[in-house]
């Protein structure tokens, strides 16, 4: 089974890590050294200042590299037939070992420095929720060939039992035109705001913030205030769009979704930092088709994996660890869903059962409450203080109420659930519409919730709990009788004994 | 869509121990007593704001006492649980009712917890977790002997089930 040598086949990380650390430290030294040089040159001859700074830099670089060399000396790993082990630590030796049969993911990432030296960082995960990162081994770094070997060896063991693929090889590759969906995501306004914040922050560091504001004020002295605000907002938005485009290129350059012979899905992408994420298909419990509002209006969708054992911590908080396809035109997304799940038709486009009208009234009521509450506050304040606020309230109501009502109607239209073959399909949301197709055998429990208002309206919320993805996928505000029948059919034998069907003989229980 | 008619969930078979009502009452009383006492003491020391502070303390005390009198007996009526050969089934909540069902084959751990107040009333809480991060089931206010027997029964059944329950 193992292609590695004997059981004593301990290996070291790649020696290049010392070089990488030295380079990082050198960068750090330059960044800190230039301001220090400028400051020192004021009080002593420049060659003397240079000497001091150079000495400091040397100490920093040597210290960092030395520490990393020690770490390299003390770190060993071994992939045995049963377990993957890692020993590390200088004084306190840390031993971590994972059972090979529990390993679910092997992810390779490489930032630009590592790429130049032909190295990768390997994360081996079991995806158990034990907390404290105990279930992850990190090899930082090994050579690219070694990383690839580890990935294949650790994930390739269970070739038997996986149904032979209808289609192996590449499932999707990047189409550069998809970049048009980057600016419509929520990243753009956020980055715009961040750009303005950064300009203010940097100007404050150099103590020129007031001058900056004065300078801007000078430029726009003759223009009306409204124009100024509009122009500044537009500038921030342009900055945000540029940022979003850049981020998209960095994240998705060279994107490729492949299926490997052993039943593993692999996503490769990244311009500067290259990433390779592998998901065992045995761990896949379904997929989620995600359509944020802007992306949806452009007729596109993103595909996320719903799998157990995906790493959720650390650098990638925004869940792009599970993204199988970046926002792409809907037909492409549907194709990818079908290919990933090995279904002839994508379950996510199955016809859905609509929810009762009560769900619509509930959403309309929330929308009105949410949009009228600030208006009411403004009106009360306006009556007490000044008339201007009353006009502001009127303007606010004129904008917010229709928008909220539209969103509420759309949210109701989005609601739906269905059973399609092996999958339970549920859709909800308007700002982020998500359609999840969850394998019925991946459902490991039900939660049903009904508030007092829901009881009066005859609806309830069914939540399917699962070991994968978010852990729970809800069907909001479905008809209370229909949804119970639905849940009973979705997972036979689980809910049935807790139901009563008064219409049937013998179905009634005291 | 045949025969869906008026399907509903039947309530689980077992109620909690009657002492749970007293336990909830003492919990309510404690959570009311602490802020009321703080306000009252502050009122005693801060002369100018005395009326307001004592008024707030009084209002809080009335609300707390009303809650103590009213909610625990309601909770006792709605909280129910049941364990069959196939699944654990629990109903909780008064205004926000909640039914949770976990199949035996997917249960990973069974914990019994007894807080200080629970020990006083000889009660215990059984927590049943599955592989889902959001699928844990808690049965509060069980007689401690019943809880221990239940935990043992669940552990025995789940040990007999193969697989890693995901």
XYZ file of C-alpha atoms in Angstrom:
676
model
C 0.000 0.000 0.000
C 2.730 2.405 0.966
C 5.242 3.503 -1.604
C 7.477 4.995 1.067
C 10.309 2.874 2.421
C 10.330 0.970 5.670
C 8.614 1.974 8.878
C 11.680 3.934 9.985
C 11.519 6.174 6.994
C 11.685 9.482 8.822
C 11.969 12.468 6.558
C 12.935 16.073 7.077
C 11.340 19.200 5.758
C 13.071 20.906 2.865
C 16.252 22.756 3.764
C 15.082 25.698 1.658
C 12.933 26.877 4.547
C 16.013 28.559 6.066
C 16.504 30.532 2.868
C 12.831 31.532 2.818
C 12.972 32.749 6.414
C 16.192 34.639 5.704
C 14.545 36.330 2.711
C 11.469 37.258 4.757
C 13.688 38.657 7.498
C 15.732 40.600 4.924
C 12.509 42.143 3.613
C 11.504 43.014 7.158
C 14.955 44.500 7.823
C 14.735 46.689 4.718
C 11.257 47.864 5.687
C 12.348 48.785 9.206
C 15.879 49.819 8.206
C 15.113 52.681 5.797
C 13.118 54.799 8.295
C 15.681 53.974 10.988
C 18.494 55.086 8.668
C 16.708 58.381 7.971
C 16.168 58.971 11.670
C 19.762 58.121 12.648
C 21.350 60.100 9.802
C 20.103 63.270 11.516
C 22.318 62.755 14.575
C 25.454 61.048 13.170
C 27.439 60.765 9.943
C 25.634 58.745 7.330
C 28.234 55.941 7.119
C 27.989 55.434 10.865
C 24.200 55.319 10.724
C 24.433 52.878 7.853
C 26.752 50.694 9.872
C 24.376 50.535 12.815
C 21.403 49.738 10.624
C 23.338 47.094 8.687
C 24.466 45.454 11.923
C 20.883 45.412 13.211
C 19.665 43.939 9.964
C 22.345 41.265 10.044
C 21.413 40.254 13.581
C 17.749 40.072 12.614
C 18.412 37.980 9.506
C 20.885 35.659 11.191
C 18.628 35.236 14.211
C 15.563 34.417 12.140
C 17.437 32.056 9.865
C 19.153 30.387 12.827
C 15.865 29.819 14.627
C 14.371 28.373 11.488
C 17.418 26.166 10.975
C 16.923 24.807 14.497
C 13.263 24.173 13.740
C 14.280 22.398 10.545
C 16.815 20.262 12.457
C 14.230 19.257 15.044
C 11.322 18.517 12.724
C 10.765 15.089 11.245
C 7.799 13.422 9.682
C 6.946 9.935 8.623
C 4.144 8.440 6.574
C 3.853 4.909 7.852
C 1.413 2.255 6.714
C -0.982 3.115 9.577
C -0.237 6.625 10.707
C 1.166 9.947 9.551
C 3.443 11.385 12.229
C 5.153 14.703 12.863
C 7.717 15.425 15.578
C 8.697 19.021 16.158
C 9.758 21.492 18.851
C 13.043 22.563 20.381
C 12.783 22.001 24.123
C 9.321 20.566 24.343
C 9.051 17.929 21.643
C 5.586 17.869 20.157
C 4.491 14.590 18.660
C 1.424 14.559 16.538
C 0.122 11.551 14.727
C -2.931 11.017 12.542
C -4.449 7.678 11.611
C -4.129 7.444 7.847
C -7.639 6.144 7.387
C -8.976 9.316 8.990
C -7.129 11.699 6.696
C -9.658 13.538 4.560
C -7.820 16.397 2.926
C -4.325 17.190 1.739
C -3.965 20.820 0.686
C -0.898 22.347 -0.907
C -0.257 26.090 -0.871
C 2.776 28.075 -1.930
C 3.341 31.807 -1.611
C 5.605 33.484 -4.201
C 8.852 32.959 -2.255
C 8.131 29.266 -1.833
C 7.238 29.010 -5.510
C 10.554 30.490 -6.609
C 12.368 27.824 -4.599
C 10.046 25.062 -5.821
C 8.563 24.415 -2.373
C 5.026 23.941 -1.060
C 3.322 24.002 2.314
C 1.290 20.853 2.976
C -1.692 20.651 5.304
C -2.977 17.208 6.134
C -6.386 17.272 7.796
C -8.804 14.796 9.319
C -11.494 17.432 9.650
C -12.620 16.331 13.075
C -14.138 18.957 15.316
C -11.777 18.317 18.193
C -10.785 21.981 18.435
C -7.339 23.438 18.962
C -6.123 22.375 15.523
C -5.169 18.963 16.887
C -6.427 17.272 13.776
C -4.102 18.975 11.294
C -0.501 18.257 10.381
C 1.369 21.071 8.700
C 4.568 20.436 6.787
C 6.096 23.829 6.083
C 7.703 23.404 3.582
C 8.591 20.383 1.475
C 9.626 20.237 -2.164
C 6.896 20.400 -4.741
C 7.489 16.838 -5.900
C 7.375 15.560 -2.319
C 4.128 17.493 -1.694
C 2.566 15.959 -4.776
C 3.758 12.496 -3.725
C 2.287 12.927 -0.230
C -1.005 14.096 -1.651
C -1.312 11.170 -3.997
C -0.163 8.603 -1.491
C -2.387 9.806 1.332
C -5.531 10.156 -0.764
C -5.093 7.313 -3.225
C -5.656 4.373 -0.930
C -9.319 3.626 -1.397
C -9.604 3.134 -5.114
C -11.886 0.186 -4.544
C -15.468 0.961 -3.600
C -15.679 4.212 -5.507
C -17.944 3.799 -8.513
C -15.890 4.161 -11.663
C -16.106 7.681 -12.943
C -18.169 8.493 -15.982
C -15.792 11.309 -16.574
C -12.361 11.721 -15.130
C -9.956 14.502 -15.780
C -10.849 18.149 -15.997
C -14.378 19.136 -14.996
C -13.990 22.890 -15.381
C -11.311 25.405 -16.284
C -11.229 29.149 -15.922
C -12.872 31.297 -18.551
C -11.252 34.762 -18.309
C -14.603 36.375 -19.107
C -15.868 35.332 -15.670
C -13.922 38.254 -14.293
C -16.948 40.392 -15.086
C -18.648 38.928 -12.009
C -15.854 40.087 -9.700
C -16.946 43.753 -9.369
C -20.593 42.887 -8.598
C -19.668 40.911 -5.508
C -19.774 42.435 -2.064
C -16.008 42.672 -2.061
C -15.977 45.822 -4.222
C -17.695 48.310 -1.856
C -15.803 46.828 1.082
C -12.455 47.310 -0.638
C -13.516 50.852 -1.628
C -14.207 51.682 1.998
C -10.941 50.067 2.990
C -9.049 52.198 0.425
C -10.473 55.431 1.866
C -9.645 54.211 5.361
C -6.098 53.346 4.294
C -5.497 56.798 2.759
C -6.699 58.464 5.973
C -4.594 56.147 8.128
C -1.390 56.637 6.140
C -1.851 60.414 6.052
C -2.303 60.331 9.819
C 0.973 58.414 10.248
C 2.767 61.173 8.394
C 0.808 63.825 10.270
C -0.689 65.340 7.140
C -4.303 64.247 7.615
C -5.614 67.798 8.148
C -3.623 69.074 5.148
C -5.133 66.291 3.063
C -8.671 67.182 4.095
C -7.942 70.888 3.494
C -6.485 70.056 0.070
C -9.587 68.110 -0.894
C -11.744 70.953 0.464
C -9.717 73.436 -1.628
C -10.325 71.439 -4.811
C -14.069 71.340 -4.323
C -14.698 74.770 -2.833
C -16.782 75.906 -5.789
C -18.761 72.713 -6.286
C -21.958 71.932 -4.379
C -21.720 69.498 -1.463
C -23.884 66.827 -3.067
C -21.569 66.647 -6.074
C -18.525 66.373 -3.886
C -20.001 63.486 -1.971
C -21.057 61.766 -5.192
C -17.613 62.183 -6.772
C -15.787 60.934 -3.662
C -18.107 57.944 -3.394
C -17.560 57.170 -7.075
C -13.786 57.369 -6.600
C -13.952 54.992 -3.636
C -16.126 52.635 -5.664
C -13.678 52.687 -8.585
C -10.878 51.849 -6.172
C -13.031 49.039 -4.803
C -13.740 47.660 -8.279
C -10.059 47.716 -9.186
C -9.284 45.969 -5.925
C -11.961 43.335 -6.534
C -10.595 42.665 -10.020
C -7.078 42.304 -8.650
C -8.215 40.020 -5.874
C -10.149 37.881 -8.332
C -7.088 37.480 -10.557
C -4.919 36.566 -7.557
C -7.425 34.014 -6.289
C -8.630 32.381 -9.458
C -5.803 32.635 -11.997
C -5.158 29.185 -13.465
C -8.292 27.750 -11.847
C -8.941 24.131 -12.736
C -11.338 21.600 -11.222
C -10.325 18.001 -11.777
C -11.444 14.552 -10.801
C -8.647 12.157 -10.075
C -8.809 8.384 -10.557
C -9.010 7.645 -6.818
C -12.259 9.571 -6.465
C -10.833 12.886 -5.366
C -11.898 16.331 -6.486
C -9.049 18.767 -6.829
C -9.171 22.552 -7.202
C -6.015 24.319 -8.329
C -5.791 28.089 -8.535
C -3.877 31.208 -7.593
C -1.600 33.717 -9.307
C 1.011 34.588 -6.675
C 0.053 32.110 -3.999
C -0.790 28.830 -5.673
C -3.279 26.601 -3.900
C -4.257 23.018 -4.429
C -7.282 21.790 -2.477
C -8.378 18.176 -2.584
C -11.698 16.789 -1.423
C -12.327 13.090 -1.224
C -15.581 12.312 -2.965
C -16.442 9.834 -0.251
C -16.615 12.880 2.038
C -18.874 14.842 -0.260
C -22.424 15.097 1.076
C -23.706 17.438 -1.605
C -23.133 20.846 -3.091
C -24.491 24.326 -2.574
C -25.242 26.674 -5.448
C -24.638 30.168 -4.068
C -25.990 33.259 -5.797
C -25.184 36.581 -4.110
C -27.612 39.285 -5.246
C -25.295 41.091 -7.689
C -23.996 37.868 -9.179
C -27.526 36.490 -9.489
C -28.725 39.596 -11.355
C -25.955 38.922 -13.894
C -27.190 35.343 -14.338
C -24.290 33.670 -12.597
C -23.703 31.393 -9.630
C -20.928 29.935 -7.494
C -20.635 26.281 -6.478
C -19.511 25.281 -2.973
C -18.823 21.762 -1.789
C -20.735 20.397 1.187
C -18.187 17.949 2.549
C -17.063 16.679 5.915
C -13.566 17.360 7.100
C -12.838 20.611 5.299
C -10.434 22.878 7.114
C -12.373 25.864 8.380
C -9.895 27.788 10.478
C -7.153 30.268 9.865
C -6.432 32.336 6.813
C -9.478 31.617 4.688
C -12.347 32.706 6.870
C -14.605 33.480 3.914
C -15.181 29.826 3.169
C -13.374 29.777 -0.171
C -11.826 26.512 0.913
C -15.004 24.857 -0.196
C -15.569 26.789 -3.380
C -15.512 24.405 -6.327
C -16.361 27.009 -8.967
C -16.013 30.813 -8.805
C -19.026 32.871 -9.947
C -19.688 31.651 -13.481
C -22.670 31.716 -15.846
C -25.563 29.602 -14.535
C -25.385 26.901 -17.268
C -21.707 26.326 -16.433
C -22.525 26.168 -12.713
C -25.311 23.654 -13.374
C -22.951 21.526 -15.452
C -20.342 21.523 -12.713
C -22.958 20.536 -10.114
C -24.060 17.606 -12.271
C -20.487 16.497 -12.981
C -19.359 16.775 -9.376
C -22.327 14.771 -8.103
C -22.169 12.301 -11.028
C -25.818 12.960 -11.816
C -27.220 13.329 -15.331
C -29.309 16.358 -14.258
C -28.172 18.807 -11.554
C -30.395 18.306 -8.468
C -30.133 22.020 -7.697
C -32.317 22.842 -10.703
C -35.067 20.384 -9.723
C -38.573 21.892 -9.555
C -39.157 23.026 -5.976
C -42.296 22.936 -3.842
C -43.306 26.513 -3.027
C -43.999 27.486 0.561
C -47.397 28.637 1.905
C -48.598 32.226 1.493
C -48.089 32.695 5.226
C -44.333 32.655 4.595
C -44.809 35.605 2.238
C -46.839 37.605 4.748
C -44.212 36.933 7.391
C -41.453 38.250 5.136
C -43.493 41.312 4.147
C -44.177 42.044 7.809
C -40.451 41.782 8.674
C -39.570 44.030 5.736
C -42.082 46.703 6.780
C -41.017 46.526 10.416
C -37.322 46.763 9.555
C -37.762 49.663 7.149
C -40.359 51.610 9.155
C -38.632 51.420 12.546
C -35.899 53.976 11.691
C -38.498 56.126 9.906
C -40.634 56.146 13.045
C -37.670 57.138 15.199
C -36.869 59.990 12.803
C -40.488 61.200 12.810
C -40.695 61.226 16.599
C -37.374 63.054 16.874
C -38.469 65.422 14.126
C -41.722 66.322 15.877
C -39.792 66.973 19.081
C -36.826 68.838 17.583
C -36.853 70.094 14.037
C -38.863 69.729 10.849
C -35.823 68.726 8.794
C -35.853 65.277 10.338
C -39.465 64.740 9.246
C -38.453 65.370 5.626
C -35.522 63.027 6.086
C -37.948 60.432 7.425
C -40.167 60.851 4.349
C -37.176 60.429 2.017
C -35.996 57.419 4.009
C -39.435 55.813 3.820
C -39.689 56.487 0.077
C -36.425 54.614 -0.551
C -36.344 51.935 2.116
C -39.924 50.667 2.057
C -40.075 49.709 -1.659
C -36.594 48.186 -1.484
C -37.505 46.135 1.573
C -40.790 44.994 0.023
C -39.005 43.933 -3.175
C -36.438 41.984 -1.175
C -39.207 40.348 0.872
C -41.097 39.249 -2.243
C -37.879 37.911 -3.736
C -37.055 36.098 -0.509
C -40.450 34.411 -0.663
C -39.949 33.473 -4.309
C -36.598 31.913 -3.419
C -38.081 29.605 -0.786
C -38.549 26.043 -1.860
C -37.717 22.420 -1.148
C -37.840 19.135 -3.019
C -36.631 15.554 -3.080
C -34.704 14.729 -6.210
C -33.365 11.206 -6.424
C -30.787 10.783 -3.673
C -30.841 14.462 -2.774
C -32.758 16.784 -0.532
C -32.898 20.211 -2.162
C -33.619 23.397 -0.208
C -33.407 27.005 -1.320
C -33.667 30.247 0.608
C -32.275 33.758 0.849
C -32.358 36.872 -1.261
C -29.140 38.833 -0.663
C -27.299 35.526 -0.682
C -29.531 32.944 -2.281
C -28.328 29.444 -1.580
C -29.651 26.239 -3.090
C -28.286 23.243 -1.261
C -28.479 19.697 -2.582
C -27.747 17.403 0.336
C -27.414 13.639 0.047
C -30.301 12.041 1.897
C -27.985 9.529 3.578
C -25.907 12.470 4.789
C -28.766 13.733 6.977
C -27.941 12.756 10.562
C -30.904 14.248 12.371
C -33.789 16.678 12.204
C -34.582 19.828 14.121
C -38.036 21.349 13.804
C -38.726 24.809 15.149
C -41.975 26.664 15.467
C -42.389 30.020 17.116
C -45.726 31.188 18.467
C -46.271 33.279 15.325
C -45.360 30.359 13.076
C -47.837 28.147 14.912
C -50.622 30.640 14.245
C -49.610 30.821 10.566
C -49.388 27.036 10.244
C -45.749 26.951 9.153
C -42.581 25.551 10.677
C -38.860 25.481 9.982
C -37.233 22.129 9.315
C -33.475 21.870 9.714
C -31.512 18.911 8.426
C -28.381 18.419 10.503
C -25.357 16.908 8.813
C -21.699 16.305 9.522
C -20.714 18.301 6.463
C -20.449 21.961 5.554
C -22.345 24.318 7.875
C -23.636 21.389 9.930
C -27.279 22.347 9.464
C -29.319 23.266 6.416
C -32.749 24.785 7.121
C -35.994 24.807 5.136
C -37.681 27.986 6.376
C -41.407 28.467 6.908
C -42.750 25.400 5.146
C -46.316 24.150 5.516
C -46.419 22.302 8.854
C -48.117 19.135 7.609
C -46.511 18.946 4.207
C -42.962 19.385 5.552
C -43.338 16.542 8.068
C -44.383 14.238 5.288
C -41.441 15.530 3.260
C -38.963 14.844 6.066
C -40.395 11.375 6.641
C -39.957 10.542 2.961
C -36.479 12.092 2.777
C -34.976 9.779 5.405
C -37.153 6.683 5.716
C -37.501 5.144 9.151
C -36.335 8.098 11.225
C -39.280 10.427 11.683
C -42.103 8.003 10.911
C -42.495 6.573 14.417
C -42.921 10.052 15.906
C -45.700 11.144 13.552
C -49.415 10.782 13.956
C -51.722 10.703 10.992
C -55.268 11.076 12.350
C -56.810 10.262 8.973
C -55.482 6.720 8.890
C -56.741 3.761 10.872
C -54.323 2.820 13.609
C -52.274 5.917 12.980
C -53.705 7.684 15.969
C -51.939 7.524 19.275
C -53.100 8.728 22.628
C -47.956 13.930 -2.301
C -50.350 11.268 -1.163
C -51.877 11.018 2.250
C -50.120 13.992 3.773
C -53.425 15.317 5.139
C -52.784 16.589 8.624
C -49.586 14.896 9.668
C -48.282 16.131 12.974
C -45.561 15.305 15.431
C -46.754 13.428 18.457
C -45.303 14.554 21.778
C -42.478 12.376 23.151
C -43.614 9.885 25.778
C -41.717 10.910 28.905
C -41.973 14.035 31.012
C -39.077 15.371 33.071
C -38.791 14.845 36.797
C -41.212 17.028 38.842
C -38.258 18.442 40.755
C -37.256 20.211 37.544
C -39.968 22.796 38.259
C -38.408 23.617 41.614
C -34.958 23.677 39.983
C -36.098 26.139 37.297
C -37.856 28.235 39.970
C -34.685 28.528 42.014
C -32.711 29.385 38.865
C -35.206 32.144 38.036
C -35.136 33.429 41.605
C -31.336 33.550 41.633
C -31.084 35.356 38.305
C -33.653 37.895 39.551
C -32.207 38.263 43.033
C -28.685 39.246 41.969
C -29.508 42.400 39.938
C -32.304 43.356 42.359
C -29.905 43.159 45.282
C -27.280 45.200 43.426
C -29.820 47.908 42.585
C -31.201 47.947 46.124
C -27.754 48.275 47.694
C -26.808 51.022 45.255
C -30.058 52.769 46.135
C -29.243 52.579 49.823
C -25.886 54.276 49.276
C -26.643 56.785 46.528
C -29.113 59.206 48.071
C -30.031 61.408 45.076
C -30.967 58.491 42.801
C -32.595 56.421 45.539
C -36.199 56.588 44.267
C -35.215 55.631 40.735
C -32.935 52.784 41.730
C -35.437 51.345 44.175
C -38.196 51.716 41.623
C -36.110 49.814 39.065
C -35.295 47.143 41.648
C -38.980 46.807 42.540
C -40.063 46.534 38.887
C -37.384 43.922 38.229
C -38.403 41.953 41.306
C -42.072 41.949 40.288
C -41.181 40.802 36.745
C -38.837 38.129 38.057
C -41.363 36.802 40.556
C -44.090 36.721 37.935
C -41.749 34.815 35.617
C -40.810 32.434 38.408
C -44.439 31.727 39.131
C -45.487 31.357 35.529
C -42.765 29.896 33.268
C -41.370 26.818 35.064
C -44.723 25.048 35.214
C -45.273 25.877 31.546
C -41.828 24.569 30.661
C -42.566 21.408 32.590
C -45.686 20.835 30.503
C -43.900 21.283 27.149
C -40.501 19.658 27.796
C -40.652 15.998 26.920
C -38.255 13.300 25.792
C -38.208 9.788 24.441
C -35.588 7.224 23.500
C -36.549 4.396 21.171
C -34.444 1.669 19.609
C -33.839 3.886 16.590
C -33.682 7.474 17.785
C -33.590 10.098 20.514
C -36.544 12.486 20.357
C -36.826 15.651 22.460
C -39.312 18.520 22.594
C -38.390 21.810 24.252
C -39.391 25.460 24.309
C -42.586 27.283 25.153
C -42.899 30.264 22.835
C -40.299 28.886 20.435
C -41.053 25.206 20.313
C -38.352 22.883 19.101
C -38.312 19.190 18.304
C -34.984 17.456 17.840
C -34.459 13.971 16.501
C -31.151 12.126 16.244
C -30.900 8.552 15.004
C -29.030 6.120 17.282
C -26.659 5.160 14.489
C -25.331 8.732 14.249
C -24.729 9.434 17.941
C -21.071 10.047 18.759
C -20.891 10.976 22.425
C -23.191 10.922 25.437
C -22.378 13.241 28.368
C -24.027 13.624 31.744
C -23.576 16.962 33.499
C -24.738 17.960 36.984
C -24.358 21.579 37.971
C -24.363 22.639 41.646
C -28.051 23.586 41.635
C -28.940 20.400 39.791
C -27.074 18.360 42.395
C -29.116 20.050 45.100
C -32.291 18.843 43.423
C -30.769 15.465 42.468
C -31.170 16.220 38.768
C -28.870 15.831 35.760
C -28.564 16.935 32.151
C -27.822 14.451 29.393
C -26.190 15.836 26.235
C -26.163 13.720 23.109
C -23.912 14.879 20.277
C -23.747 13.758 16.686
C -21.124 14.478 14.041
C -22.952 17.675 13.132
C -21.613 20.811 14.778
C -25.237 21.918 15.271
C -27.070 18.725 16.059
C -26.523 18.309 19.816
C -29.530 17.294 21.901
C -29.838 18.264 25.583
C -32.279 16.671 27.982
C -32.338 18.845 31.096
C -33.935 18.140 34.435
C -33.836 14.354 34.528
C -33.700 12.484 37.812
C -30.010 11.697 38.229
C -30.553 7.953 38.379
C -32.703 8.030 35.260
C -30.015 10.154 33.558
C -27.250 7.720 34.452
C -29.266 4.753 33.223
C -30.147 6.622 30.040
C -26.536 7.588 29.359
C -25.455 4.013 29.885
C -28.167 2.680 27.595
C -27.263 5.183 24.849
C -23.562 4.445 25.135
C -24.240 0.737 24.863
C -26.394 1.102 21.764
C -24.033 3.512 20.015
C -21.011 1.311 20.728
C -22.759 -1.544 19.004
C -23.236 0.549 15.866
C -20.419 0.355 13.301
C -19.061 3.273 11.288
C -17.834 6.732 12.233
C -21.350 8.208 12.300
C -20.828 10.846 9.676
